[in-house]
mmCIF file of C-alpha atoms in Angstrom:
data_model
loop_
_atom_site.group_PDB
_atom_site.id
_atom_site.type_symbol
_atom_site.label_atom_id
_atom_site.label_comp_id
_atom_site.label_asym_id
_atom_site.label_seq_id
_atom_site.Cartn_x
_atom_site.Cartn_y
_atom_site.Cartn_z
ATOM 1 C CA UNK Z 210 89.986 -9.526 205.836
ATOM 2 C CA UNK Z 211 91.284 -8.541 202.375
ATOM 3 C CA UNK Z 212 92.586 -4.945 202.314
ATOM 4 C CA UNK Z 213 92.977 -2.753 198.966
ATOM 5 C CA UNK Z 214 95.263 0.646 199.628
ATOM 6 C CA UNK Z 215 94.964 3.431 197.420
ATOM 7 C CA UNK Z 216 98.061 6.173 197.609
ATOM 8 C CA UNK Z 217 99.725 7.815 195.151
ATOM 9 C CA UNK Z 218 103.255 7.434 197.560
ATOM 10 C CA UNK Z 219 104.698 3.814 197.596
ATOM 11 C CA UNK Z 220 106.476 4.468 200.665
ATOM 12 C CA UNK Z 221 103.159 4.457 202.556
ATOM 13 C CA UNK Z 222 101.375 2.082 201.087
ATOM 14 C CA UNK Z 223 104.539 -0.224 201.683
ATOM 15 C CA UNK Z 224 104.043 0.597 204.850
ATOM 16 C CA UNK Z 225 100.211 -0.142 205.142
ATOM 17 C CA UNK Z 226 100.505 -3.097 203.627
ATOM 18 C CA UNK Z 227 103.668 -4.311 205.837
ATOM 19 C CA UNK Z 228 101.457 -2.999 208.985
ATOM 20 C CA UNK Z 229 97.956 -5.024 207.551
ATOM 21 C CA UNK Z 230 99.938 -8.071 206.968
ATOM 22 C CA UNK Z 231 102.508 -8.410 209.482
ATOM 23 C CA UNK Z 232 100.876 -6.553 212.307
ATOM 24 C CA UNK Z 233 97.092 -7.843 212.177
ATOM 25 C CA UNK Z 234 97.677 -11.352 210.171
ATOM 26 C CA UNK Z 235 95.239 -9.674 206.982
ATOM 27 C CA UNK Z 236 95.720 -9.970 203.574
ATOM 28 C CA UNK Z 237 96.732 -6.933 200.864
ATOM 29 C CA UNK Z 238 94.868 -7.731 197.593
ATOM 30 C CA UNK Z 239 95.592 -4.761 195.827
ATOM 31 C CA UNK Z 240 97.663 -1.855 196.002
ATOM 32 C CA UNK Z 241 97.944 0.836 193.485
ATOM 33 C CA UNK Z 242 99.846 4.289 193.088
ATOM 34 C CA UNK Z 243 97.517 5.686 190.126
ATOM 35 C CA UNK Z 244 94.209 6.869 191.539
ATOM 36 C CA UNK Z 245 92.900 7.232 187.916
ATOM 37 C CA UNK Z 246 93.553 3.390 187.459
ATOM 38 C CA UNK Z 247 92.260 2.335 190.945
ATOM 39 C CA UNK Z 248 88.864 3.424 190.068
ATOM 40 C CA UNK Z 249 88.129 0.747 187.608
ATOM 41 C CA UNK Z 250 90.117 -2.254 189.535
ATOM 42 C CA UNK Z 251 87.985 -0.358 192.598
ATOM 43 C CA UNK Z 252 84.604 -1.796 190.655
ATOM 44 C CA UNK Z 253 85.786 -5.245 190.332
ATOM 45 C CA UNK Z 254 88.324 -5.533 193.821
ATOM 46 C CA UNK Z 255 86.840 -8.491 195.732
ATOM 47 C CA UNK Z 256 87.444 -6.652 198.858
ATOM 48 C CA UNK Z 257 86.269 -6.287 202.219
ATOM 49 C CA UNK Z 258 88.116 -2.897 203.523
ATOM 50 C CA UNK Z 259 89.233 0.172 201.035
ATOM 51 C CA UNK Z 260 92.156 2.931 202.112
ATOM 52 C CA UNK Z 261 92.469 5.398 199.874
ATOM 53 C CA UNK Z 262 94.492 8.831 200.465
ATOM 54 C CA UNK Z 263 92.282 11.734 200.207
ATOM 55 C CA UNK Z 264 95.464 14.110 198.530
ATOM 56 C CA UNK Z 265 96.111 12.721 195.136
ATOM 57 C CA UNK Z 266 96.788 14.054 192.106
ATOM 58 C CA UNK Z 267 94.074 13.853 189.098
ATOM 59 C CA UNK Z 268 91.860 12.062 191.275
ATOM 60 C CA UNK Z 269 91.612 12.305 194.753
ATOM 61 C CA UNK Z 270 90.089 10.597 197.594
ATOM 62 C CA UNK Z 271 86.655 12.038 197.868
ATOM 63 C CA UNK Z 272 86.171 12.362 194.240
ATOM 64 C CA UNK Z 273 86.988 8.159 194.066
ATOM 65 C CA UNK Z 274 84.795 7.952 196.634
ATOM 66 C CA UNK Z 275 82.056 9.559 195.471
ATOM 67 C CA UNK Z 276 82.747 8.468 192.018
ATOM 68 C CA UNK Z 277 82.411 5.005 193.270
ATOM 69 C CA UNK Z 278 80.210 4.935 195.254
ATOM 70 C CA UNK Z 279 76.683 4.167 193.561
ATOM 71 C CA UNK Z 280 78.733 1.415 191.369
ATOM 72 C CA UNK Z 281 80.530 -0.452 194.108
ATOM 73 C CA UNK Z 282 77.862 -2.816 196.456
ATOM 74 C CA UNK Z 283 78.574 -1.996 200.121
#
C-alpha cells in the first residue's frame, strides 16, 4: 500500500514512515511538514492510505479533511 503522512513534526513522521516501511513492508510516497502545502499535493497523491495530524498550525487536520474531501475520489 502507498502511505502519504501529514505532520507538521519531522520527528514523527520519521517515525511513521520508518514504522510503515520497515515494520509492515509498505511504501511512503509522500511526506510533508506544511499542512498548507499538503493540501494541493493531497489532490494529486496517488495514494491508497492518508495520516494526517489533527493539531497543526494554519491548517489542521479536520479542516484538510474536510477541505479535501469533495475534491479527492475515495
Amino acid at each position: 500500500m502507498k502511505f502519504y503522512i501529514i505532520d507538521d513534526d519531522p520527528t514523527i513522521t520519521m517515525i511513521l514512515q520508518n514504522i510503515i516501511e520497515e515494520d509492515f513492508n509498505n511504501t511512503v510516497v509522500r511526506v510533508n511538514n506544511v499542512s498548507s502545502k499538503a493540501y494541493n499535493e493531497l489532490l494529486i497523491a496517488d495514494v491508497d492510505i492518508v495520516l494526517i495530524d489533527l493539531l497543526m498550525p494554519i491548517l489542521d487536520g479536520v479542516t484538510l479533511v474536510q477541505k479535501s474531501i469533495n475534491s479527492v475520489p475515495i
